[in-house]
Coordinates of C-alpha atoms in Angstrom, one line a residue:
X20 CA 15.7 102.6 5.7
X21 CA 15.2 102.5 1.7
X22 CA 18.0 104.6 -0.2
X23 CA 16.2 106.1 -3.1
X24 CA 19.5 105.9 -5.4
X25 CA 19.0 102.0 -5.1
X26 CA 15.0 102.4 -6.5
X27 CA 14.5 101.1 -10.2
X28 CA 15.0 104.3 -12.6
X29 CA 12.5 103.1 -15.0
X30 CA 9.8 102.5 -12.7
X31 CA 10.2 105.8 -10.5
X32 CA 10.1 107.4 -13.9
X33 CA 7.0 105.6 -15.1
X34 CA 5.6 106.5 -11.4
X35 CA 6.6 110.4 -11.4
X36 CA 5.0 110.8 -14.6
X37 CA 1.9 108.9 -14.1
X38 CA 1.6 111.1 -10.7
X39 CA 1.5 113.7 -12.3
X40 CA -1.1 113.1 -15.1
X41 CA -3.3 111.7 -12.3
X42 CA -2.7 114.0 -10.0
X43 CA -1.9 111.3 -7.3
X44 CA -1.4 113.5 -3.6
X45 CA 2.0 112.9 -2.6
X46 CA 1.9 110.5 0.2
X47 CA 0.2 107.8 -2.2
X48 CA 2.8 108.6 -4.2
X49 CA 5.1 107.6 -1.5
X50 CA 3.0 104.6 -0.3
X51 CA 3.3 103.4 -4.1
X52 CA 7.0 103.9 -4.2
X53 CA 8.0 102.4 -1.1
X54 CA 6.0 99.5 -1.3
X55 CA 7.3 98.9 -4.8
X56 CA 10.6 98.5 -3.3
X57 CA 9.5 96.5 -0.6
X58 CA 8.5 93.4 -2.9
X59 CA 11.2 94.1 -4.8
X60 CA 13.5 93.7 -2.4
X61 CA 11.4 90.4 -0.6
X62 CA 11.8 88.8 -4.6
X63 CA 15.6 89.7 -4.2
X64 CA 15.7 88.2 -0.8
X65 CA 13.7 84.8 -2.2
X66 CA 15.4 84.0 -5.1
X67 CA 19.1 84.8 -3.4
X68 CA 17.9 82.1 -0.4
X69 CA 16.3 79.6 -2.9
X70 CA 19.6 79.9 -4.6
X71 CA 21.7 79.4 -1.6
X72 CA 19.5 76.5 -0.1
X73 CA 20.3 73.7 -3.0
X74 CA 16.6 73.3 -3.2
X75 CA 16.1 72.0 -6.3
X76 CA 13.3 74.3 -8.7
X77 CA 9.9 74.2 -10.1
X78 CA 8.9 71.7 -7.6
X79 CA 5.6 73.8 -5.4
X80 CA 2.8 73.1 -3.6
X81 CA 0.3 74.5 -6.5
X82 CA 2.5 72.2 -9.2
X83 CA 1.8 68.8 -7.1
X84 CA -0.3 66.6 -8.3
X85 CA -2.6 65.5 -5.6
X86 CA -5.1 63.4 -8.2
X87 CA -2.0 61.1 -9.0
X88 CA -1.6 60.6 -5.3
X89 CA -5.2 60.5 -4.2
X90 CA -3.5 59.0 -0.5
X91 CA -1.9 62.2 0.2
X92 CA -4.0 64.5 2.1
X93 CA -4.2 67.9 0.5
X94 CA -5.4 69.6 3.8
X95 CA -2.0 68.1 6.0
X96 CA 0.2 69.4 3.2
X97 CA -1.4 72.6 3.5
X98 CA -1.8 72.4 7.2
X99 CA 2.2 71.9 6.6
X100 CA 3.0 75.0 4.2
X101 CA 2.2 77.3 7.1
X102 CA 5.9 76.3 8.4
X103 CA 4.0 76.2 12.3
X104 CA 6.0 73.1 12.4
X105 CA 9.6 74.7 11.4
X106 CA 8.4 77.7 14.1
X107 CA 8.1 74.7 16.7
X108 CA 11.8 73.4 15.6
X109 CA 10.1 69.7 14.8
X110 CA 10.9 66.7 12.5
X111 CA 8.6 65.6 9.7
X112 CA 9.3 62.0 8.3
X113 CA 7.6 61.4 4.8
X114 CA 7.6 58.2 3.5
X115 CA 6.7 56.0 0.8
X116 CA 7.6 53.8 -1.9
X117 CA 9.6 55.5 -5.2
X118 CA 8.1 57.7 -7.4
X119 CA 5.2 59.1 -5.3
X120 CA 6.2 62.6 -4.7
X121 CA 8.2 62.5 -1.6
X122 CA 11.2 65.0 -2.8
X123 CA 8.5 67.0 -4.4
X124 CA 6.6 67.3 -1.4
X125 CA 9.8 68.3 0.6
X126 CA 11.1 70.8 -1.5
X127 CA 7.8 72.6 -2.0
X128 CA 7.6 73.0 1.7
X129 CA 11.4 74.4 1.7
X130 CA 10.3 76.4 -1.1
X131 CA 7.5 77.4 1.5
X132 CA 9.8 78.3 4.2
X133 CA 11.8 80.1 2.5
X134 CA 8.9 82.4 1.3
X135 CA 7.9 82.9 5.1
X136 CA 11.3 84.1 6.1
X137 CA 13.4 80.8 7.6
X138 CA 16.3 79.4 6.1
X139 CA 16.5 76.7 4.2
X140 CA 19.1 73.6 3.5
X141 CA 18.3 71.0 0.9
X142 CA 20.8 67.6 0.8
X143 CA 20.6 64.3 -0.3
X144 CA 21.6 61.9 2.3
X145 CA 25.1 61.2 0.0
X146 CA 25.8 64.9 0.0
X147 CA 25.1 65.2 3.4
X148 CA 27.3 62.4 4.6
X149 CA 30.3 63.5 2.3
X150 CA 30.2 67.2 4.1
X151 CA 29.7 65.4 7.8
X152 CA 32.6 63.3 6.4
X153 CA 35.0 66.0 5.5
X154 CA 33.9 68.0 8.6
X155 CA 33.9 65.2 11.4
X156 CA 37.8 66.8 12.8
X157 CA 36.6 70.3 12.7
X158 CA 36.0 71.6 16.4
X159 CA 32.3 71.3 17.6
X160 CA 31.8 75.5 18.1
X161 CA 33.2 75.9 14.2
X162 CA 30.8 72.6 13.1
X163 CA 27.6 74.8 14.4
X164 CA 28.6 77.3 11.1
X165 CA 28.3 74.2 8.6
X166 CA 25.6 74.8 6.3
X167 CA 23.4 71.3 7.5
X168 CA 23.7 72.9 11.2
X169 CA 22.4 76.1 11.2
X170 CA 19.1 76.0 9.2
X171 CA 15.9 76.7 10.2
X172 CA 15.0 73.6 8.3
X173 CA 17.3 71.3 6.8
X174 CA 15.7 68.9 4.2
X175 CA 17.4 65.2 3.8
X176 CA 16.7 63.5 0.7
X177 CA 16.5 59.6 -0.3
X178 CA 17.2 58.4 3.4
X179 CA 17.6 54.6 3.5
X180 CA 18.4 54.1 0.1
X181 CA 22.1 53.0 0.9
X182 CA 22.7 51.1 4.3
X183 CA 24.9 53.5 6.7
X184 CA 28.3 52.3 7.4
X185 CA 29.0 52.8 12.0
X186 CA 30.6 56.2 10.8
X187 CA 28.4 57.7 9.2
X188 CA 25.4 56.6 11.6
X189 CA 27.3 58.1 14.1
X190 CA 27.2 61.3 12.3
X191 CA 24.4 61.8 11.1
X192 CA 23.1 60.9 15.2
X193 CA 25.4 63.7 16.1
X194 CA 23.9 66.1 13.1
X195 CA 20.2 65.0 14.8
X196 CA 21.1 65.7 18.1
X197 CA 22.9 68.8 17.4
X198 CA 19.7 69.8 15.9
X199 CA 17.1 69.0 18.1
X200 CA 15.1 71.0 19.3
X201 CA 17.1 74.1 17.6
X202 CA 15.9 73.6 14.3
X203 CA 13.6 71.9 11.8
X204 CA 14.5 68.6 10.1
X205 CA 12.3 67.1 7.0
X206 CA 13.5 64.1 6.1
X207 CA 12.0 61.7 2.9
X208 CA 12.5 57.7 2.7
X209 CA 11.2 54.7 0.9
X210 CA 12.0 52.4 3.8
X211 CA 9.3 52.2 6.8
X212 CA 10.4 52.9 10.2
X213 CA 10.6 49.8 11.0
X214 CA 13.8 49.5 8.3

């Protein structure tokens, strides 16, 4: 239900009056209004769970560079941005050495998500582990609340980088199994799988 006090005074104003020069019938009027609020309250909703998801900003799909890295497929990332994967709850694994766009990549397909409705958690793996960390005594039904459990899609950054110590492998196993199957995970790395 829209509340008309909550509708933007300036624009209903600018709307009324240019109604009324044009002569616009009254449900166009109405389809003009309501839709008005409608995007503005999906661009409220967007920026408030970009905001909330740590992603970091300015990195999209249209702002990548795909002539710097000619071996990145345009059509897979694309193929990606429709978030069929983050529907399906699966894992995507991007790789490569440093510097070729791997966060980018990642956070313009959280960026992505978020636009199509899911929720969105952005960490780097040091982050990540510190909360796991400080959250490994909490009891397992209040550990589903944490903010790295209950995303639609939670994004881990520079994977690898630092060697895991038997804690903190055991955690973040515990994080993956947790979320199998219940939720999306993208996670970047410059080691292979093999590493």
């Amino acid at each position: 239900m829209i509340n008309c006090a909550q509708l933007d005074g300036r624009y209903l104003a600018e709307l009324v009056t240019r109604a009324a020069k044009e002569e616009i019938p009254a449900t166009a009027f109405l389809d003009e209004m309501l839709e008005s609020e409608r995007s503005r309250r999906e661009e409220r909703r967007v920026r408030t769970a970009l905001r909330l998801s740590g992603l970091p900003t300015g990195q999209t799909i249209s702002s990548f560079d795909f002539a710097f890295q000619p071996s990145i497929e345009r059509g897979r990332i694309e193929a990606l941005s429709t978030c069929a994967w983050i529907r399906e709850r699966q894992s995507l694994l991007i790789l490569g050495p440093p510097g070729v766009g791997k966060t980018h990549l990642a956070v313009a397909l959280g960026v992505r998500a978020v636009e199509s409705g899911f929720s969105v958690a952005f960490f780097r793996v040091e982050e990540l582990l510190a909360a796991m960390r400080q959250d490994a005594s909490r009891h397992p039904a209040r550990l589903k609340r944490a903010k790295y459990m209950k995303p639609a899609l939670l994004i881990v950054d520079e994977m690898g980088f630092e060697p895991f110590s038997r804690e903190e492998a055991a955690l973040f196993f515990r994080l993956v199994s947790h979320r199998y199957g219940r939720g999306a995970m993208c996670i970047t790395s410059n080691k292979a799988i093999s590493e």
